[in-house]
PDB file of C-alpha atoms in Angstrom:
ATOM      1  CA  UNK L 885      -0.431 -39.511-133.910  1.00 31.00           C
ATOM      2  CA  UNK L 886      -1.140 -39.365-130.417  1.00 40.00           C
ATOM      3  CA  UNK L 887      -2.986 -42.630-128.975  1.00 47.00           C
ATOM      4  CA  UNK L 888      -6.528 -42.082-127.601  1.00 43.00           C
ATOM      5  CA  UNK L 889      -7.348 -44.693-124.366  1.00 61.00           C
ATOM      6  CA  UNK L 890     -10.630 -45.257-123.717  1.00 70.00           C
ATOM      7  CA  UNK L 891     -10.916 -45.976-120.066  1.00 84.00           C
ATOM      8  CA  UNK L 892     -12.301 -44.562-117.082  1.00 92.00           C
ATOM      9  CA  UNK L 893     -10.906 -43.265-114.231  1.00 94.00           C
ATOM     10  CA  UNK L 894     -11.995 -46.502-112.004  1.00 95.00           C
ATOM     11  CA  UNK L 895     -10.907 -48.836-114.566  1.00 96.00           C
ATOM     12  CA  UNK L 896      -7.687 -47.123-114.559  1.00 97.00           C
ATOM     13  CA  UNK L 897      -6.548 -47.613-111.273  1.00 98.00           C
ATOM     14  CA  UNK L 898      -7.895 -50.976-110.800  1.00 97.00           C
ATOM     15  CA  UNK L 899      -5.996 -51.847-113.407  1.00 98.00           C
ATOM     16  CA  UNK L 900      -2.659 -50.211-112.179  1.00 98.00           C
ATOM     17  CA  UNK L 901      -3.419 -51.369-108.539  1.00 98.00           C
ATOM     18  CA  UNK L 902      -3.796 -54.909-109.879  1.00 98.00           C
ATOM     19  CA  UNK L 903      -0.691 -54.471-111.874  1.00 98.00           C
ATOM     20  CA  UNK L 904       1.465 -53.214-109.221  1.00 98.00           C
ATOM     21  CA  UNK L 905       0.367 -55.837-106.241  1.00 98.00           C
ATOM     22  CA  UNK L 906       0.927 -58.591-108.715  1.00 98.00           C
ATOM     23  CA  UNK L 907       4.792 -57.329-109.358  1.00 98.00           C
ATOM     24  CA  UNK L 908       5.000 -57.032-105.789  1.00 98.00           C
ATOM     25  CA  UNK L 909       4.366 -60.682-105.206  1.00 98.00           C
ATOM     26  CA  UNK L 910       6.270 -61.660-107.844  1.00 97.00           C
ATOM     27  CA  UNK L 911       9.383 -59.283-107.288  1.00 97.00           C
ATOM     28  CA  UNK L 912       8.773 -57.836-103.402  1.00 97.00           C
ATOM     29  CA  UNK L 913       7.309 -54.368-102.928  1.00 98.00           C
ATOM     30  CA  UNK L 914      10.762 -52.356-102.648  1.00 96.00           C
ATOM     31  CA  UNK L 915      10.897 -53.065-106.727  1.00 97.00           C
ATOM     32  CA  UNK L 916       7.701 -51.876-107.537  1.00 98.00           C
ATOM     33  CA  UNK L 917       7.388 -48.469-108.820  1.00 98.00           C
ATOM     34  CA  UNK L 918       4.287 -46.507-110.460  1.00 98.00           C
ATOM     35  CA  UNK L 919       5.806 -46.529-114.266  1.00 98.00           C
ATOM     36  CA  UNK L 920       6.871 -50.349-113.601  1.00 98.00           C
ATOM     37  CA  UNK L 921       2.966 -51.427-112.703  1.00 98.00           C
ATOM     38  CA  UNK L 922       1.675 -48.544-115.720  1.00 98.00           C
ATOM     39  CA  UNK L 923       3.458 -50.961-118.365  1.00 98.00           C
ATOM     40  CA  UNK L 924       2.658 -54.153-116.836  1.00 97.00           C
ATOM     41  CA  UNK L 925      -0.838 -53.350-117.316  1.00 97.00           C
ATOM     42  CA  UNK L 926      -0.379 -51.505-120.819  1.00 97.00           C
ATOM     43  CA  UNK L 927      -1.290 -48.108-119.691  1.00 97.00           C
ATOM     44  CA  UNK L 928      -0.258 -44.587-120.686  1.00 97.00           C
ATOM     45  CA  UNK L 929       1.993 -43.339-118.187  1.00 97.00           C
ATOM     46  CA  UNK L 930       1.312 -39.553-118.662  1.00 97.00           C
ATOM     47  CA  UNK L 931      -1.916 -40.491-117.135  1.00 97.00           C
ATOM     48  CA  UNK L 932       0.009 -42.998-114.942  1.00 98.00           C
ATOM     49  CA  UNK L 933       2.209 -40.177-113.345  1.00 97.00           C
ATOM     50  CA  UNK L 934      -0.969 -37.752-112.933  1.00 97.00           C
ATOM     51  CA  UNK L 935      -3.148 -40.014-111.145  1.00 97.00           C
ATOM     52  CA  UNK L 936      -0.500 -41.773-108.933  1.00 98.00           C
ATOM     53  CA  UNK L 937       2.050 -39.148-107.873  1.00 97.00           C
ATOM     54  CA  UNK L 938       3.628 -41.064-105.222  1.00 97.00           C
ATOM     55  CA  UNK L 939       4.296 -44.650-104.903  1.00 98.00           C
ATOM     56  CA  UNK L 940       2.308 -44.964-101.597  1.00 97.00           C
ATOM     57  CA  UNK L 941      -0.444 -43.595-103.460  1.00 98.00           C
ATOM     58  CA  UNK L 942      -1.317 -47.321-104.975  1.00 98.00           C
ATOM     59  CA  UNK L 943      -1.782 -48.559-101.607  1.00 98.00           C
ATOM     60  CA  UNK L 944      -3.367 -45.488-100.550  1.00 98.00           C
ATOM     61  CA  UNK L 945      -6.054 -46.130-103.694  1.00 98.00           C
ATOM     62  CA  UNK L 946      -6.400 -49.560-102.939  1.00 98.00           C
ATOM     63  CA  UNK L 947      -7.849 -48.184 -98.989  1.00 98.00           C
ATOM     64  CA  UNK L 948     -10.251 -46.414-100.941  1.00 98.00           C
ATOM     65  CA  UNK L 949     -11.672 -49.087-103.238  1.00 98.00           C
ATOM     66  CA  UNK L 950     -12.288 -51.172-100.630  1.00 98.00           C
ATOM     67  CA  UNK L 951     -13.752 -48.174 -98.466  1.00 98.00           C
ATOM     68  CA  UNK L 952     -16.255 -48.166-101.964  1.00 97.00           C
ATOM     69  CA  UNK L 953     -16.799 -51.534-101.542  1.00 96.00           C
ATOM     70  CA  UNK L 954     -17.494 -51.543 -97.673  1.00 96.00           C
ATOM     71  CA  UNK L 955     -19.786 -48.414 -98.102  1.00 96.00           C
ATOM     72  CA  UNK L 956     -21.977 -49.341-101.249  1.00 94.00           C
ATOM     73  CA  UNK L 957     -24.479 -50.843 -99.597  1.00 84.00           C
ATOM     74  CA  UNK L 958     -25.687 -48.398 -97.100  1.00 78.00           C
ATOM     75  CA  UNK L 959     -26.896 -50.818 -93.949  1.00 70.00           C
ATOM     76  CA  UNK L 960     -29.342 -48.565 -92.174  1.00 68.00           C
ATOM     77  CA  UNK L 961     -31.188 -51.761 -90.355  1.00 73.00           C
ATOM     78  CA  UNK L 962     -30.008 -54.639 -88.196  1.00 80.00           C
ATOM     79  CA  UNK L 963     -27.335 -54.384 -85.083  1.00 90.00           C
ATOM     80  CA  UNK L 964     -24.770 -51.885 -85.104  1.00 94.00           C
ATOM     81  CA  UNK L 965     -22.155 -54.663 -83.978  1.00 95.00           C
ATOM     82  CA  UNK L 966     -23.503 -56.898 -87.256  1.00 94.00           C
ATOM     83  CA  UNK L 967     -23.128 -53.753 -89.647  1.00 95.00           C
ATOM     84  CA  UNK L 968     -19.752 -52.907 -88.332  1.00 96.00           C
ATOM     85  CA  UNK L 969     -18.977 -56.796 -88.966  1.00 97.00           C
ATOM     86  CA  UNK L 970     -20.192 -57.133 -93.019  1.00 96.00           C
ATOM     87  CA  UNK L 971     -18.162 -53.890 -93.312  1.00 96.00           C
ATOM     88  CA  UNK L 972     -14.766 -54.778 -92.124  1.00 97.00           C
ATOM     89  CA  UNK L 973     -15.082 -57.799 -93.970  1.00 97.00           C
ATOM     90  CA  UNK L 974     -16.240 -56.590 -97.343  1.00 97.00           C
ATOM     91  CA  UNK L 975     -12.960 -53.887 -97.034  1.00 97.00           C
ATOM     92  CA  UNK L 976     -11.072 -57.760 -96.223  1.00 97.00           C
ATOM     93  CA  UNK L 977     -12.787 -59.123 -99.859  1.00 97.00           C
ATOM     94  CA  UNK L 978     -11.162 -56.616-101.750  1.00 98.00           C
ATOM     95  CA  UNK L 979      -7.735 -57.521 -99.846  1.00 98.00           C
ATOM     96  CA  UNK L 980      -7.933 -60.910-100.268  1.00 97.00           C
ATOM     97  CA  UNK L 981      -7.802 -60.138-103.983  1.00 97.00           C
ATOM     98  CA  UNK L 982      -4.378 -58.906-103.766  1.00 98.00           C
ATOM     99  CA  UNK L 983      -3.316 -60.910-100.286  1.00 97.00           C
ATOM    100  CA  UNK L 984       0.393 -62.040-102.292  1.00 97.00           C
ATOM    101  CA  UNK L 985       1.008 -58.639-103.119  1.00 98.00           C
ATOM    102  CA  UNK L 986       0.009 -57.124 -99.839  1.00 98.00           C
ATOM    103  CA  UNK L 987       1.891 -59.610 -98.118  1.00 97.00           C
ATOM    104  CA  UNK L 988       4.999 -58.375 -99.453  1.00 97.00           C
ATOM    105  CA  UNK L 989       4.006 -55.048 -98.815  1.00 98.00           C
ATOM    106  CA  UNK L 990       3.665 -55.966 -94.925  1.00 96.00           C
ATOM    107  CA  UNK L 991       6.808 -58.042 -94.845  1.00 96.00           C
ATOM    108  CA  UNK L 992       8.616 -54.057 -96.254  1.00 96.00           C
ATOM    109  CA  UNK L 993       6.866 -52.007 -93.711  1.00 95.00           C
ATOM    110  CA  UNK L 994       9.296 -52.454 -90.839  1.00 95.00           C
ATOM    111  CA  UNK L 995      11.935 -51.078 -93.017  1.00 95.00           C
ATOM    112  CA  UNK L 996       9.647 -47.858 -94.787  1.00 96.00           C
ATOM    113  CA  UNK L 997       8.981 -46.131 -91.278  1.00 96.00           C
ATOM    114  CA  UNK L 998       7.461 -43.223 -93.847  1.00 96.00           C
ATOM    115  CA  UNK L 999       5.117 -45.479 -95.828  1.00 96.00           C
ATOM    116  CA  UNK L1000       4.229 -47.148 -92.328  1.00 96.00           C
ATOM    117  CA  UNK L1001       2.806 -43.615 -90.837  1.00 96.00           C
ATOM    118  CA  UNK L1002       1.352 -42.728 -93.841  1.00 96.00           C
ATOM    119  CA  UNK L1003      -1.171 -45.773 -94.201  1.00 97.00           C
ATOM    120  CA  UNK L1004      -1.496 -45.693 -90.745  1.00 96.00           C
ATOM    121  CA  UNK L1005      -3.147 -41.537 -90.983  1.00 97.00           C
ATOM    122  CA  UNK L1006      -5.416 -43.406 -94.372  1.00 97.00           C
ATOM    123  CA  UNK L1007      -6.618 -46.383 -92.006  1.00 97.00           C
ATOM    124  CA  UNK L1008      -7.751 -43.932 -89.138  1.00 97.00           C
ATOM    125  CA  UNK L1009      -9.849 -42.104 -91.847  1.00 98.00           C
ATOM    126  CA  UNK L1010     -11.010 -45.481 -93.080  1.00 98.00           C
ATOM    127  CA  UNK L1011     -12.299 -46.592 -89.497  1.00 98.00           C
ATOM    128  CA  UNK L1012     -13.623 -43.125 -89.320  1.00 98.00           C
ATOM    129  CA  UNK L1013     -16.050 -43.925 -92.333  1.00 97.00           C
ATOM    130  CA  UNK L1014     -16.164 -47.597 -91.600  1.00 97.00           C
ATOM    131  CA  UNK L1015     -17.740 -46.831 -87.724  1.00 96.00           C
ATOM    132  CA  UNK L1016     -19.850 -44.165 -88.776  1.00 95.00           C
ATOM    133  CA  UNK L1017     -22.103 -46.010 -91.462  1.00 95.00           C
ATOM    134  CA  UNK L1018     -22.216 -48.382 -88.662  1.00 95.00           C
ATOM    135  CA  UNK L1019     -23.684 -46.104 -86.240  1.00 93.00           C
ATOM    136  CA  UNK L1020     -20.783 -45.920 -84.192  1.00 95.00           C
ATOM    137  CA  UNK L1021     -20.172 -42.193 -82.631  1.00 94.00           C
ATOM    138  CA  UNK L1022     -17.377 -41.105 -84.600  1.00 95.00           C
ATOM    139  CA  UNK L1023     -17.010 -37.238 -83.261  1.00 94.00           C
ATOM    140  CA  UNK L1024     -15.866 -35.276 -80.433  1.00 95.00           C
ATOM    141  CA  UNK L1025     -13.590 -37.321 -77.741  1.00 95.00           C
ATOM    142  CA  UNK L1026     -15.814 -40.148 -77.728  1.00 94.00           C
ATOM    143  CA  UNK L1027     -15.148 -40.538 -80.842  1.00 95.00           C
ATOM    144  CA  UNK L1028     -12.079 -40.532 -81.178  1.00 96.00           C
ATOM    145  CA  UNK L1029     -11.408 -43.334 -78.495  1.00 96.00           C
ATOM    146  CA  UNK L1030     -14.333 -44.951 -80.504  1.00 96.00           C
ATOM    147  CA  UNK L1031     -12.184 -44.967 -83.472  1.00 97.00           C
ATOM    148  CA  UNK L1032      -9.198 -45.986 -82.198  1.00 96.00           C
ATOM    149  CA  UNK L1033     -10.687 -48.884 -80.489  1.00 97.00           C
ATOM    150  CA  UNK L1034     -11.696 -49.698 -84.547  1.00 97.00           C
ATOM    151  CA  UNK L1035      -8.044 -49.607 -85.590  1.00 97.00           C
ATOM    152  CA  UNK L1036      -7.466 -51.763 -82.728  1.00 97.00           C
ATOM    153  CA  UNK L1037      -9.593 -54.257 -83.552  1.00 98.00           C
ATOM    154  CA  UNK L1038      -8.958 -54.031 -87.721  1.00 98.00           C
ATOM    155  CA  UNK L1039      -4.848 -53.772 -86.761  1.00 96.00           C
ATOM    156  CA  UNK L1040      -5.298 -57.099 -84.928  1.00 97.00           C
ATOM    157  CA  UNK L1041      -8.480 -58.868 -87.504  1.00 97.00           C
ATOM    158  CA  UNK L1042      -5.069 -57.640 -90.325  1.00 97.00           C
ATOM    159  CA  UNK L1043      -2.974 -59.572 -88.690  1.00 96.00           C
ATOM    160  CA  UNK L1044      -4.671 -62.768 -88.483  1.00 97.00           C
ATOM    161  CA  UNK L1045      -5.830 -62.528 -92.165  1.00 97.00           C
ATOM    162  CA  UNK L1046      -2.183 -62.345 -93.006  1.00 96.00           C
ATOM    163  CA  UNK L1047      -1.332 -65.303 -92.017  1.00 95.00           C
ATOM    164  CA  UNK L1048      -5.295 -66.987 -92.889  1.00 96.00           C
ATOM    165  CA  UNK L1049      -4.362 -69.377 -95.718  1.00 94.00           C
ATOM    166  CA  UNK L1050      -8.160 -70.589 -95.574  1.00 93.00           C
ATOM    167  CA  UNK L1051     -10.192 -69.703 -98.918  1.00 89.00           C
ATOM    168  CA  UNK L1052     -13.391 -69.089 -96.740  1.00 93.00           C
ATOM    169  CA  UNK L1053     -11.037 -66.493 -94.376  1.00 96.00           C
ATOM    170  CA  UNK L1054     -12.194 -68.569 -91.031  1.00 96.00           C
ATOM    171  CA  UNK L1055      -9.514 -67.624 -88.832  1.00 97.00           C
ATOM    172  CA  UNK L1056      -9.768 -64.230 -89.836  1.00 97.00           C
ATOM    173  CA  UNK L1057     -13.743 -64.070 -89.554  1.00 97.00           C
ATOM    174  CA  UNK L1058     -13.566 -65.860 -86.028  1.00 97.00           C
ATOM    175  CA  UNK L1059     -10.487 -63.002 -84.825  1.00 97.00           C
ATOM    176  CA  UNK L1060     -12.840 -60.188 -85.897  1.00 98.00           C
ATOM    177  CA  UNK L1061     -15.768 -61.558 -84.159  1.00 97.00           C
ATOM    178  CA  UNK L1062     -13.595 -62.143 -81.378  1.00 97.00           C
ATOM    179  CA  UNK L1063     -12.091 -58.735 -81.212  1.00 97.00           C
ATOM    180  CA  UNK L1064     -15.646 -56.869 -82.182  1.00 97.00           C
ATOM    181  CA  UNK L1065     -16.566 -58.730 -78.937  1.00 96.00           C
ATOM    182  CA  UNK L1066     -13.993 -57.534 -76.477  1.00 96.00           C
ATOM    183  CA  UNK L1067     -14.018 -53.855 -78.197  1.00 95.00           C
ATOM    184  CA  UNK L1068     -18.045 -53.946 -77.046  1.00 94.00           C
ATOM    185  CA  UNK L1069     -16.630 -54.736 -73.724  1.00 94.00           C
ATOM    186  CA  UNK L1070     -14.652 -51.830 -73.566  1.00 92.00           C
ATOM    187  CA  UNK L1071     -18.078 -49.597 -74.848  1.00 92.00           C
ATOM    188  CA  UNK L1072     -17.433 -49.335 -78.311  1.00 94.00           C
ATOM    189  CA  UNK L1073     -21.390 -49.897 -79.172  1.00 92.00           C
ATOM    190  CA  UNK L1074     -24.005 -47.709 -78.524  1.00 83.00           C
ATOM    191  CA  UNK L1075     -26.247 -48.186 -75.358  1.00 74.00           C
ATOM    192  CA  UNK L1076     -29.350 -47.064 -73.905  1.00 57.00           C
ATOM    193  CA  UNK L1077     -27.236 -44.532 -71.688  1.00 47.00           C
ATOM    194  CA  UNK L1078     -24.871 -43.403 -74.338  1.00 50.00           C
ATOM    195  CA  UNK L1079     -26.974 -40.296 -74.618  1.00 42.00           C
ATOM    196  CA  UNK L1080     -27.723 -39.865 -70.827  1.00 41.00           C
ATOM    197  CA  UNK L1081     -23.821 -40.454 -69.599  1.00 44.00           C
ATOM    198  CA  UNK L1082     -22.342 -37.926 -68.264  1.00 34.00           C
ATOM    199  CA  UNK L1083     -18.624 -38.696 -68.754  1.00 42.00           C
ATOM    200  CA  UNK L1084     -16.181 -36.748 -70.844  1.00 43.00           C
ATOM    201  CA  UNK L1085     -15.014 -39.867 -72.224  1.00 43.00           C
ATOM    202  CA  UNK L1086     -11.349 -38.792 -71.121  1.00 43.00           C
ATOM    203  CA  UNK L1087     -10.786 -42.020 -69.092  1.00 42.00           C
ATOM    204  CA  UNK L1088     -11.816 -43.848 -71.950  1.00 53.00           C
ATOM    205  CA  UNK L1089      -8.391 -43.305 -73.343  1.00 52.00           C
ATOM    206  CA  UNK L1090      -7.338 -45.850 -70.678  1.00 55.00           C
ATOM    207  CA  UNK L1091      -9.652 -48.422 -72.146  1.00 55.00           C
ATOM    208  CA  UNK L1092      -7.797 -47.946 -75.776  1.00 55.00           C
ATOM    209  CA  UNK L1093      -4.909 -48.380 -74.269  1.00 57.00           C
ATOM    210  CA  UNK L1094      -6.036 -51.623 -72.239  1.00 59.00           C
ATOM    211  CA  UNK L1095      -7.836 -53.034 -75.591  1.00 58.00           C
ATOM    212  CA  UNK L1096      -4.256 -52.696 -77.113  1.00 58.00           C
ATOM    213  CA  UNK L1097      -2.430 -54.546 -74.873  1.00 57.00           C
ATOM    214  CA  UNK L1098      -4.997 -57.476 -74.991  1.00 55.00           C
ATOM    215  CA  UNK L1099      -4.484 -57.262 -79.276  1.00 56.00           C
ATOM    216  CA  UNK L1100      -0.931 -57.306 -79.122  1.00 50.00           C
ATOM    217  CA  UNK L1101       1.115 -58.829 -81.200  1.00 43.00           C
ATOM    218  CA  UNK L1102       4.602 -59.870 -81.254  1.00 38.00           C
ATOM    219  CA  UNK L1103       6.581 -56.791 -83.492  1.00 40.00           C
ATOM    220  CA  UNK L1104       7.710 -57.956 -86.766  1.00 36.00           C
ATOM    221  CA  UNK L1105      11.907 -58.146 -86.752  1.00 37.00           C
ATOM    222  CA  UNK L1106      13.906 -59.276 -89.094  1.00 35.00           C
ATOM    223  CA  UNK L1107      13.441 -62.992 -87.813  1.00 33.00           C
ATOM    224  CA  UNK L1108      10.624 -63.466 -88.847  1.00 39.00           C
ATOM    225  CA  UNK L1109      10.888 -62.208 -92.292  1.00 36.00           C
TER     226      UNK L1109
END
């Protein structure tokens, strides 16, 4: 008789997400697969294989739920550099959830060159969403540099939280404010003369590439693993 499980499609991959992150804590990402976290957390795996093709696609989910997270409350008052703030942090609640298991899953990406493009293509997407509800300009050229400038500044805010050990994330929160201030240096907030400039934002491209070299980190080897 076949089983019938009652859950919903949310529940689901919380559940599986959760599942998965915890094994790769406990066992390092490179063990993890999608029908290893399906019977940790006791679900079908018919269901399992249909909703998570790939293996990337549990870290890919996770991107989104905290995208849902971020976007639920719709800020439509206040600054744009304050909205921009609450959002990149509430994405960093729903990480901090998971932080052992994502760990492990930063300390592998050096070695998965595949899985490291891949999440990079979701997190430009993300920062697409994340700079738009913030009023950020998020089309045409500007927007693009706009955008990048946001994975810039959430690259190097990632960084910092990997390493935060603090329960109240204050390293992290005071590298975000601290990068959200030097990425409004380099005009990634809205001004009274956004509209009126007359710039095609093609020498902006410089200023991505400046803001990157003042984020950089040392590159992960093996060293430091």
């Amino acid at each position: 008789m076949r089983q019938v499980f009652d859950m919903d499609n949310d529940d689901f991959d919380t559940a599986l997400v959760s599942a998965a992150l915890t094994l790769a804590e406990e066992r390092g990402w490179a063990s993890v697969t999608v029908l290893a976290a399906a019977r940790q957390a006791g679900l079908p795996l018919p269901e399992a294989r249909r909703r998570f093709p790939l293996k990337a696609s549990i870290l890919l989910r996770l991107g989104r739920m905290a995208d849902d997270v971020a976007l639920a409350d719709d800020m439509i008052c206040g600054a744009v550099r304050e909205r921009l703030f609450d959002l990149l942090m509430r994405r960093l609640d729903v990480f901090q959830q998971y932080r052992g298991g994502l760990q492990s899953v930063f300390r592998s990406l050096p070695f998965d060159p595949a899985l490291t493009i891949m999440l990079g293509g979701a997190t430009v997407e993300s920062m697409r969403w994340m700079a738009d509800a913030a009023g950020i300009n998020a089309n045409g050229i500007r927007g693009f540099v706009h955008v990048n400038m946001l994975v810039a500044v959430w690259t190097h805010t990632l960084r910092v939280w990997e390493k935060d050990e603090s329960p109240d994330m204050g390293s992290t929160m005071a590298a975000l404010d601290q990068a959200l201030d030097k990425a409004g240096r380099f005009g990634l907030f809205p001004t009274n003369t956004d509209e009126a400039a007359t710039q095609d934002g093609l020498a902006d491209l410089d200023d991505v590439a400046d803001m990157d070299a003042g984020f950089a980190a040392p590159r992960i080897s093996a060293q430091d693993l």
